[in-house]
Short mmCIF file of C-alpha atoms in Angstrom, two decimals:
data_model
loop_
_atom_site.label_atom_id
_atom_site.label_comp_id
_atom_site.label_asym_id
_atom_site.label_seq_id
_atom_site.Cartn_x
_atom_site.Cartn_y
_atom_site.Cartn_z
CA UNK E 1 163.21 78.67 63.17
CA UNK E 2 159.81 77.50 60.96
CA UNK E 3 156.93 76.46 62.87
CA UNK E 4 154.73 74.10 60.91
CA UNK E 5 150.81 74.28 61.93
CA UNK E 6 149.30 71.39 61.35
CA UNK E 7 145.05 71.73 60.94
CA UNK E 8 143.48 68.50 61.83
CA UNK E 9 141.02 66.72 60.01
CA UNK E 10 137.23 68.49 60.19
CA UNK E 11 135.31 65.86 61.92
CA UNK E 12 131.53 65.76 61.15
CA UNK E 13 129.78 67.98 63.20
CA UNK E 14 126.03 67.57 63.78
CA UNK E 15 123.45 70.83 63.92
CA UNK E 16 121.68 72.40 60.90
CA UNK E 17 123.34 73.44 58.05
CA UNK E 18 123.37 77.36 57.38
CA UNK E 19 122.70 79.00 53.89
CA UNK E 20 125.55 80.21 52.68
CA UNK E 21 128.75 77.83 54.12
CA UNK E 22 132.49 79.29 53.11
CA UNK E 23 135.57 77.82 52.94
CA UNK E 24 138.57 80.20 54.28
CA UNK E 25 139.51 81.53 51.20
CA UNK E 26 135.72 81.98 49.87
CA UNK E 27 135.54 84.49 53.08
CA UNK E 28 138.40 86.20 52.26
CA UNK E 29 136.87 86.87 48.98
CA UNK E 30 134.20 87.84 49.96
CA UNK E 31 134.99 90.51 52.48
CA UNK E 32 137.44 91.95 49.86
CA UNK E 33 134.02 92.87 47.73
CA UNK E 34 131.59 92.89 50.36
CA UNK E 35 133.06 95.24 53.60
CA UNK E 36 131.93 98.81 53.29
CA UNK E 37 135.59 100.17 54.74
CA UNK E 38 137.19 99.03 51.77
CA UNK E 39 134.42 100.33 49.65
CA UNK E 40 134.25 104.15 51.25
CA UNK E 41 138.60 103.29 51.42
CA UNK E 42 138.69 103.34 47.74
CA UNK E 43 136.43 105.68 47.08
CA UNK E 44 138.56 108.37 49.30
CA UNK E 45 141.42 107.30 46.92
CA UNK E 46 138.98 108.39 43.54
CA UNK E 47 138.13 111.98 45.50
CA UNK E 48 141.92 112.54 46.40
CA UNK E 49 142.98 111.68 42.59
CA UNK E 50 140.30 113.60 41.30
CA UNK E 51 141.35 116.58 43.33
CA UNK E 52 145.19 116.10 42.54
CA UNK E 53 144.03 117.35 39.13
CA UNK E 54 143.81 121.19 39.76
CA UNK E 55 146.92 120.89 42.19
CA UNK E 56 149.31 123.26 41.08
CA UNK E 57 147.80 124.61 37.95
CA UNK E 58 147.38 128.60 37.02
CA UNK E 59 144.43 130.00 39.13
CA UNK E 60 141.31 131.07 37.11
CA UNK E 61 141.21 134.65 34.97
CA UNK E 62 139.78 137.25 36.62
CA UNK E 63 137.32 139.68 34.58
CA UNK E 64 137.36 143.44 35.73
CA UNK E 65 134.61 145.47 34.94
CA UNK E 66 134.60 149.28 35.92
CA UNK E 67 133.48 152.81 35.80
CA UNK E 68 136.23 155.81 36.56
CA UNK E 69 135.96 159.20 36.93
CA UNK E 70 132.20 159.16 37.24
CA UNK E 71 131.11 162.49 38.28
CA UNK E 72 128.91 163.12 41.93
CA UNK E 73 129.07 166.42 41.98
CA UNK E 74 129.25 169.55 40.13
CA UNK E 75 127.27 170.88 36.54
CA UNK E 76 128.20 167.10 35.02
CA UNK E 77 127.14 165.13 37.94
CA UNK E 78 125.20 162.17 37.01
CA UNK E 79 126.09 162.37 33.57
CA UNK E 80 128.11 159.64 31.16
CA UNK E 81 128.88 161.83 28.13
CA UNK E 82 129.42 165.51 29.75
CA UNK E 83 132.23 164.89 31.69
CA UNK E 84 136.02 164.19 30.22
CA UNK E 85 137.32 161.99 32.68
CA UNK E 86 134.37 159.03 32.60
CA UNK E 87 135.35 156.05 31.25
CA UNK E 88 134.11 152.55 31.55
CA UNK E 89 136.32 149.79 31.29
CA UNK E 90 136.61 145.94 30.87
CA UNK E 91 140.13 143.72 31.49
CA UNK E 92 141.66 140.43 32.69
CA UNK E 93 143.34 139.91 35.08
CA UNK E 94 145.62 136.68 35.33
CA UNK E 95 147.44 135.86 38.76
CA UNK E 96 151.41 133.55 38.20
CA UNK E 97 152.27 131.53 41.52
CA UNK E 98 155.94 131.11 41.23
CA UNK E 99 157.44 127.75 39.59
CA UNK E 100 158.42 126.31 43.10
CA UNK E 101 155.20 126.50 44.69
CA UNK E 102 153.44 124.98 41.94
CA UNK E 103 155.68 122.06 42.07
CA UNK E 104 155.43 122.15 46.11
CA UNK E 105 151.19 121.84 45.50
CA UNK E 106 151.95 119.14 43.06
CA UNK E 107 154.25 117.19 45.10
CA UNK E 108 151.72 117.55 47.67
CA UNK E 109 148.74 116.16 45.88
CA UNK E 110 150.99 112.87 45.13
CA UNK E 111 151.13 112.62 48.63
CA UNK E 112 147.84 112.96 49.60
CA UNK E 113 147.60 110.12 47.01
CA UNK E 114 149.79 108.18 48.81
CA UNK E 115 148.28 108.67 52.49
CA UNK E 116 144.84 107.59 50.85
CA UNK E 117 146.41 104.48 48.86
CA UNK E 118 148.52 103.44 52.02
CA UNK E 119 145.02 103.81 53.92
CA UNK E 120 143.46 101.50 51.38
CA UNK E 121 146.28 99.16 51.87
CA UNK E 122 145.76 99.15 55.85
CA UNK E 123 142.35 98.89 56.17
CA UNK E 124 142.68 96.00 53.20
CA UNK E 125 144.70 94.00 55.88
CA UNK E 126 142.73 94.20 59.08
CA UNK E 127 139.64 93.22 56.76
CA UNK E 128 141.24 89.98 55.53
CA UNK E 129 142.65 89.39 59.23
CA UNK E 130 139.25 90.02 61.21
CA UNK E 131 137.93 87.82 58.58
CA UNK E 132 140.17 85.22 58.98
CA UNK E 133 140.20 85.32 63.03
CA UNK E 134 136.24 85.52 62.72
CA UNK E 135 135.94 82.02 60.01
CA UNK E 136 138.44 80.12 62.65
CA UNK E 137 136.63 81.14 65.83
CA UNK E 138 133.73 79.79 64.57
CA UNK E 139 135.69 76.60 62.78
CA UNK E 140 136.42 75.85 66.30
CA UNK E 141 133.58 77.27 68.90
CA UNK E 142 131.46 74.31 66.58
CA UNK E 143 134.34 72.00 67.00
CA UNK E 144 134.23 72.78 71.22
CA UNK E 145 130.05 72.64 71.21
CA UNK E 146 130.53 69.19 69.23
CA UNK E 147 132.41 67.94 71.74
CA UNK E 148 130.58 68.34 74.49
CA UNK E 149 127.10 67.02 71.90
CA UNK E 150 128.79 64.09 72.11
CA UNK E 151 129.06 63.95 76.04
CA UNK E 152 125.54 64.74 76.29
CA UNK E 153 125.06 61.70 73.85
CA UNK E 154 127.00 59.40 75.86
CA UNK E 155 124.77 60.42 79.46
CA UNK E 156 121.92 58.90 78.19
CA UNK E 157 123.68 54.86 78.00
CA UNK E 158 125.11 55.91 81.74
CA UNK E 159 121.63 56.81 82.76
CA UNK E 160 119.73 53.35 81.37
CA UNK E 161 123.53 51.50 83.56
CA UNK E 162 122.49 53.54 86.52
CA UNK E 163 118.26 52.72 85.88
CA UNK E 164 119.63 49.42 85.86
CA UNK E 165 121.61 49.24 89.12
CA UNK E 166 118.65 50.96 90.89
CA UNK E 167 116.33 48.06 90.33
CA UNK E 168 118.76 45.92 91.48
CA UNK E 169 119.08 47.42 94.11
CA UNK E 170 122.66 47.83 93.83
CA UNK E 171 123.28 51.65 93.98
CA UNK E 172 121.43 54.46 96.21
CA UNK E 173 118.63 56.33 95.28
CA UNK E 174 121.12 59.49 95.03
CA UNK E 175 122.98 58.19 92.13
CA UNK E 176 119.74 58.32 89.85
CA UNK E 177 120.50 62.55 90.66
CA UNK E 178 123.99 62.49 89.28
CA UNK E 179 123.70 62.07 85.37
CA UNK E 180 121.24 64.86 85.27
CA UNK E 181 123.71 67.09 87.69
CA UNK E 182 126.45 66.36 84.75
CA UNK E 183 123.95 67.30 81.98
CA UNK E 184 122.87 70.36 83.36
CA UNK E 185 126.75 70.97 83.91
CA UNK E 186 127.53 70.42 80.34
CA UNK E 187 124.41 72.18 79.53
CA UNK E 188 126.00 75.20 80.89
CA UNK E 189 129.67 74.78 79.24
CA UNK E 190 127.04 74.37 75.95
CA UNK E 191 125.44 77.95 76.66
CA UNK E 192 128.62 79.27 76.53
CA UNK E 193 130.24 77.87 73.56
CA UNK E 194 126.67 78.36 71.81
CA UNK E 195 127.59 82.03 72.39
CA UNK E 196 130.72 81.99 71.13
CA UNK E 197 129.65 80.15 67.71
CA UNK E 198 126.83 83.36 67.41
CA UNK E 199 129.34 85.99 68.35
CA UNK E 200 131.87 84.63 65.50
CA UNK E 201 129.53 84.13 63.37
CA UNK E 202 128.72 87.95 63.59
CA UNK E 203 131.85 88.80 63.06
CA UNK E 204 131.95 87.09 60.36
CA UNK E 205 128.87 88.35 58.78
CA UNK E 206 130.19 91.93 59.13
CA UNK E 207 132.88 91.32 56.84
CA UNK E 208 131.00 88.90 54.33
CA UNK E 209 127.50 90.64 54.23
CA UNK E 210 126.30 87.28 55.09
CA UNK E 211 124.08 87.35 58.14
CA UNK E 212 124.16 83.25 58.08
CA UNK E 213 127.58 82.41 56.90
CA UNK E 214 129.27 79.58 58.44
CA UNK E 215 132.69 77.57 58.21
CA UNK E 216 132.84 75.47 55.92
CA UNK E 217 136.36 73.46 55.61
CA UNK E 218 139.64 72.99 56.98
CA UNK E 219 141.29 75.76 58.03
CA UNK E 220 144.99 76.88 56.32
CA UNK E 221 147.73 75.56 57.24
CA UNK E 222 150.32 78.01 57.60
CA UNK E 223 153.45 78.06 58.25
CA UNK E 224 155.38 80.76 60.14
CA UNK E 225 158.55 82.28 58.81
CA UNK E 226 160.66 84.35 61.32
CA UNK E 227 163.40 85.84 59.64
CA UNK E 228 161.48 86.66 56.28
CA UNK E 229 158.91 88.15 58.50
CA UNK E 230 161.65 90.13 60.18
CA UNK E 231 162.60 91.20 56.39
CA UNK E 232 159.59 92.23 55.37
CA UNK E 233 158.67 94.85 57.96
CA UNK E 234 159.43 97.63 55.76
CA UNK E 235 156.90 97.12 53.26
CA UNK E 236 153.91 96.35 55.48
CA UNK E 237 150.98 98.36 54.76
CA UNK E 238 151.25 100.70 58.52
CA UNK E 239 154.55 101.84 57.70
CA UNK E 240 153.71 102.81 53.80
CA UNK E 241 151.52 105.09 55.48
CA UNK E 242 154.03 106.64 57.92
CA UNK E 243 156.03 106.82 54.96
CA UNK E 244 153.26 108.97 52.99
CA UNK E 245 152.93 110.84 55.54
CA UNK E 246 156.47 111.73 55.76
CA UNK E 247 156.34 112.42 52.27
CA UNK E 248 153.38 114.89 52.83
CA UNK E 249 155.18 116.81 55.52
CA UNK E 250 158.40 117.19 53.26
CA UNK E 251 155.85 119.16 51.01
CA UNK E 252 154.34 121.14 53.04
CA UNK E 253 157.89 122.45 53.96
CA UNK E 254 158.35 122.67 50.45
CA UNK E 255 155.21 124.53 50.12
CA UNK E 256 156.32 127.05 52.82
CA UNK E 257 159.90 127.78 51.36
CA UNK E 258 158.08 128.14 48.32
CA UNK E 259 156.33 131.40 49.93
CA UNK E 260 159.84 133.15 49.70
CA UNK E 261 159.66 133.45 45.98
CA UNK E 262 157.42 136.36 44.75
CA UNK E 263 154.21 135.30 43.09
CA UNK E 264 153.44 137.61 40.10
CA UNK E 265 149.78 139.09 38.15
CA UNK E 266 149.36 140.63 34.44
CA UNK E 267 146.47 142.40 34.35
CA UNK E 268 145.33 143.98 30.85
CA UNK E 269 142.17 146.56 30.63
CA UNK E 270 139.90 148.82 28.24
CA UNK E 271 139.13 152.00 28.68
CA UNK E 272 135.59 153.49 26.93
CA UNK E 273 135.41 157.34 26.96
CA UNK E 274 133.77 159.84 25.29
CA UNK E 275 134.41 159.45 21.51
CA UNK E 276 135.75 162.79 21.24
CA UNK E 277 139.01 161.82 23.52
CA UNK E 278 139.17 158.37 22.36
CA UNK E 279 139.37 155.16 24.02
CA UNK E 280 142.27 153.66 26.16
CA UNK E 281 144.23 150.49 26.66
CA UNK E 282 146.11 149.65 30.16
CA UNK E 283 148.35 146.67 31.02
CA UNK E 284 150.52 146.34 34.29
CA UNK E 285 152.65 143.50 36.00
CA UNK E 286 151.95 143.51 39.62
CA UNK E 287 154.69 141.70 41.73
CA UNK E 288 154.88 140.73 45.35
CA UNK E 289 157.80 141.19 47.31
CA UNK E 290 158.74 138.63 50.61
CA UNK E 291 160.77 141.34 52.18
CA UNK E 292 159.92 141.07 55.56
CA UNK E 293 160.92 136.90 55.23
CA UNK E 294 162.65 136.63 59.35
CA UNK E 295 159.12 137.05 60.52
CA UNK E 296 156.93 135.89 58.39
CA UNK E 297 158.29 133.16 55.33
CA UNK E 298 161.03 131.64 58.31
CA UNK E 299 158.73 131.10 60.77
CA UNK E 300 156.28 128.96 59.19
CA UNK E 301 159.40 127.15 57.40
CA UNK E 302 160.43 126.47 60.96
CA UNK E 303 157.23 125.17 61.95
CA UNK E 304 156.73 122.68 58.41
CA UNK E 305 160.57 121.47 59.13
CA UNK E 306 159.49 120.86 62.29
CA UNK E 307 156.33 118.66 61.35
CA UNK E 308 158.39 117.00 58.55
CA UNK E 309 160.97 115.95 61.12
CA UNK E 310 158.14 114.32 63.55
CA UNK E 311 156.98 112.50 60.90
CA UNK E 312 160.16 111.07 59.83
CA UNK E 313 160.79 110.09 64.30
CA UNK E 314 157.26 108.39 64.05
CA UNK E 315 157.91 106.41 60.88
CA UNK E 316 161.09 105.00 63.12
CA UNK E 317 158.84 104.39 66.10
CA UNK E 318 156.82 102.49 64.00
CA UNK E 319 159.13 100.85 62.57
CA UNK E 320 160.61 99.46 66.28
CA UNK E 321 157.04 99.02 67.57
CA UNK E 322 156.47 96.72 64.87
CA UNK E 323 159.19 94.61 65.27
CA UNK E 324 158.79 94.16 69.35
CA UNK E 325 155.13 93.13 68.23
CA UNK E 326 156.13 90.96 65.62
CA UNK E 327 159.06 89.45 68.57
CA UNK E 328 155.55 89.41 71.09
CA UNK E 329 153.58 88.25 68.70
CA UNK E 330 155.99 84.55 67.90
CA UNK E 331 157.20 84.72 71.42
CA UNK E 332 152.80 83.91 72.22
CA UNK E 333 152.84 81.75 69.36
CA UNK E 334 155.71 79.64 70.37
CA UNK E 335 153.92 79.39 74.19
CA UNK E 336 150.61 78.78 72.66
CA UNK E 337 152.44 75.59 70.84
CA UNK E 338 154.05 74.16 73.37
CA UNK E 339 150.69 74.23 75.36
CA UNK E 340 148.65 72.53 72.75
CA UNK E 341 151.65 69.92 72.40
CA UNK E 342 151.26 69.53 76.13
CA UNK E 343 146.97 69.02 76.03
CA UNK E 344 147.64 66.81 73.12
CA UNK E 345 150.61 64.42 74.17
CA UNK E 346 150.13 64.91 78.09
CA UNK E 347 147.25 65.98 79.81
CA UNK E 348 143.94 64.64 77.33
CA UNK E 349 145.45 61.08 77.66
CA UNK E 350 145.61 61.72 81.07
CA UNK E 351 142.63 62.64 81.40
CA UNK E 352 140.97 59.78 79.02
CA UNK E 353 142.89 56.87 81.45
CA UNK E 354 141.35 58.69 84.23
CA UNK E 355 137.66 57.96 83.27
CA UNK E 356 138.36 54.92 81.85
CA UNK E 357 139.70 53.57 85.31
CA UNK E 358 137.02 55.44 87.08
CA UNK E 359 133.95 54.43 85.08
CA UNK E 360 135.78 50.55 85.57
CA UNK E 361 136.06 50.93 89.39
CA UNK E 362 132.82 51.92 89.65
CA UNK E 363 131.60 48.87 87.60
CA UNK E 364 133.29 46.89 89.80
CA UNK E 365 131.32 48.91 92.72
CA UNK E 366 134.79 50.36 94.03
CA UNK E 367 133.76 54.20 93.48
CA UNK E 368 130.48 56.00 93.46
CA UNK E 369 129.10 57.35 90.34
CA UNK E 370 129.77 61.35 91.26
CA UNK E 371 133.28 60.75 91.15
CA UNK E 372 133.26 58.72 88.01
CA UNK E 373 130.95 61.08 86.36
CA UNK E 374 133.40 63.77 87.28
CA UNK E 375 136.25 62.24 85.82
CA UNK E 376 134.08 61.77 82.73
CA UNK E 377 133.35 65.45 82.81
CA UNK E 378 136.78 66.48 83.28
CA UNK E 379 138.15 63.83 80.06
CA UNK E 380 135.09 65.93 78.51
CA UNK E 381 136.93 69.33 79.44
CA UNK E 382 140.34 68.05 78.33
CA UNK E 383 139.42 67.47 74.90
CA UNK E 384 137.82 70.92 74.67
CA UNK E 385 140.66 72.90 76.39
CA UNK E 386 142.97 70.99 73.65
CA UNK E 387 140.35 72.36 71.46
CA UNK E 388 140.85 75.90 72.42
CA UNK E 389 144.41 75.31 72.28
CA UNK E 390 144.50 74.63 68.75
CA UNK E 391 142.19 77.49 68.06
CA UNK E 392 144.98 79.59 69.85
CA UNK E 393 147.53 78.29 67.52
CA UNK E 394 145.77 79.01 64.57
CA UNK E 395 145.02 82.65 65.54
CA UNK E 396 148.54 83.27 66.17
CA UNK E 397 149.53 81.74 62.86
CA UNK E 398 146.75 83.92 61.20
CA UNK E 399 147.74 87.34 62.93
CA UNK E 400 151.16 86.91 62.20
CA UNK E 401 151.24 85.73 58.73
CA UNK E 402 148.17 88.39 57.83
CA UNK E 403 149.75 91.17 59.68
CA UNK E 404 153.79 90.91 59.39
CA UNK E 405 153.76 88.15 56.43
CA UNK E 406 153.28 87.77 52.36
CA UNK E 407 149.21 86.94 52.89
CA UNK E 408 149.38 90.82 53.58
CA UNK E 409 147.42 92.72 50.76
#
């Protein structure tokens, strides 16, 4: 099933123009340069290839400098050249981690690779999709606060009508009360929505770097896939990270089996004596020997398998807890249509008959002006619930196509 989102025409909307206006896609690109997340993001991703480098290369040379036989004690004590035995010597020393823990290392610098890319690739998408929520919150907050401008317009013919009727005698003092209890009501509603259009806009500006960006534009229209969203879930961003992370574990088991097989050291030295004996050369192969593997090697093999097998169970729970989202998700979207179909089609022309029959009988001196000023209110409050509605729509449309969909990263 394909639900098409229709974005209605941008009607002109009065209040003063901001510096920098941007169009949805103009906010999307600018978040992708300007957020700092993805900035320090990539730059984790330089430091982990940078350090992937050394992994699994031969450790540094070590230099041995010496004295033996140096005597304490006795007639040579103290002494270089009087005693046989003293020798001063110089070598290198040059440690050999076995084949399959160099590998292991390697294997598990790709996949701290991975784990930072996969971050990159997450924190990518809940950039463009705060963006994107934060631009249409404030499309439509100044759509709701327009709205209700145009209300407050309106109360100023009704109050000259009800001026009018007053020196005519014709209505009670009271009703000269009522326009102003109306505009202070929509003066209210306006408070809020006022606060809405700064708290989006803030949003908005932590993603752009814009501290006076606005909407400018339609929003998208978007249209809402279900079974290629359903397809797709194995490529989204959160699960290439489960997937690194699987990958990860596997080395670190890796790693640990790797311990089994003996490391190995060639060490090579010169020996200075006394030039009557003659100088000497040493070289020796030092090898270590896992023989003692049940409680030492196995254990922490255990434990890595362990870790490697969690990782693989949580890359499955994410797996299902992305697809009951993604069901939640279109299940809210599908409501969230059927309610804006219902504001639109039912309840705004409703609404609209209502105050144009009350604002008539009271013409025709049939109603008093509170309850035809509260119909006109309530048409008022129609149009902006439909408004808020729409907005709904949208964001579900956005979260699902940014989160489960292709506009993913």
């Amino acid at each position: 099933m394909r639900i098409i989102v229709l974005a209605p025409l941008l009607a002109v909307i009065p209040g003063a123009a901001l510096a920098e206006p941007l169009t949805f896609d103009v906010a999307l690109q600018r978040a992708a340069r300007e957020a700092p997340s993805l900035q320090a993001s990539a730059t984790g991703v330089e430091a982990t290839r940078s350090a992937a480098i050394a992994a699994g290369r031969l450790p540094d040379p070590t230099l041995d400098l010496g004295v033996q036989g140096f005597p304490v004690s006795g007639p040579n004590a103290g002494s270089f050249n009087r005693d046989d035995f003293t020798m001063t010597t110089v070598g290198l020393s040059q440690q050999f981690p076995n084949p399959a823990k160099r590998r292991a290392q390697r294997s598990r610098a790709q996949a701290e690779i991975g784990i930072a890319e996969a971050g990159v690739a997450v924190e990518t998408q809940n950039v463009r999709l705060e963006t994107a929520l934060a631009w249409v919150d404030l499309f439509y907050a100044r759509r709701r606060l327009a709205q209700l401008q145009l209300l407050d317009a309106s109360l100023g013919d009704l109050q000259e009508t009800v001026s009018a009727r007053l020196a005519s005698g014709s209505a009670r003092p009271s009703a000269a009360l009522e326009p102003d209890q109306l505009r202070a009501a929509v003066g209210d509603r306006r408070s809020e929505l006022s606060a809405e259009v700064t708290k989006a806009q803030a949003r908005l500006a932590r993603f752009t770097g814009d501290l006076q960006a606005d909407a400018l534009g339609d929003p998208p229209v978007l249209e809402v896939d279900r079974a290629g969203l359903a397809a797709g879930l194995a490529s989204l961003p959160r699960l290439q990270a489960l997937d690194a992370e699987t990958k990860a574990a596997e080395a670190d088991t890796e790693l640990a089996r790797a311990d089994k097989h003996p490391d190995w050291r060639v060490s090579t030295s010169y020996g200075r004596r006394d030039p009557a004996f003659g100088d000497l050369v040493s070289v020796g192969v030092s090898i270590d020997l896992p023989l003692f593997a049940k409680r030492r090697q196995d254990p922490k093999i255990a434990a890595r398998a362990s870790e490697a097998e969690r990782a693989r169970l949580m890359r499955t729970a994410g797996e299902r807890e992305l697809s009951a989202a993604l069901d939640g998700d279109l299940a809210d979207h599908d409501m969230h249509h059927q309610r804006l179909m219902n504001a639109r089609n039912t309840l705004v022309p409703l609404a609209k008959r209502r105050a144009e029959l009350d604002m008539a009988s009271y013409a025709a001196g049939k109603l008093d002006l509170g309850s035809a000023l509260l119909s006109t209110l309530a048409l008022a409050e129609a149009e902006v619930d439909a408004l808020a509605r729409e907005s709904d729509v949208m964001r579900d449309a956005i979260r699902i196509n940014f989160t489960y969909g292709e506009m993913r990263p």
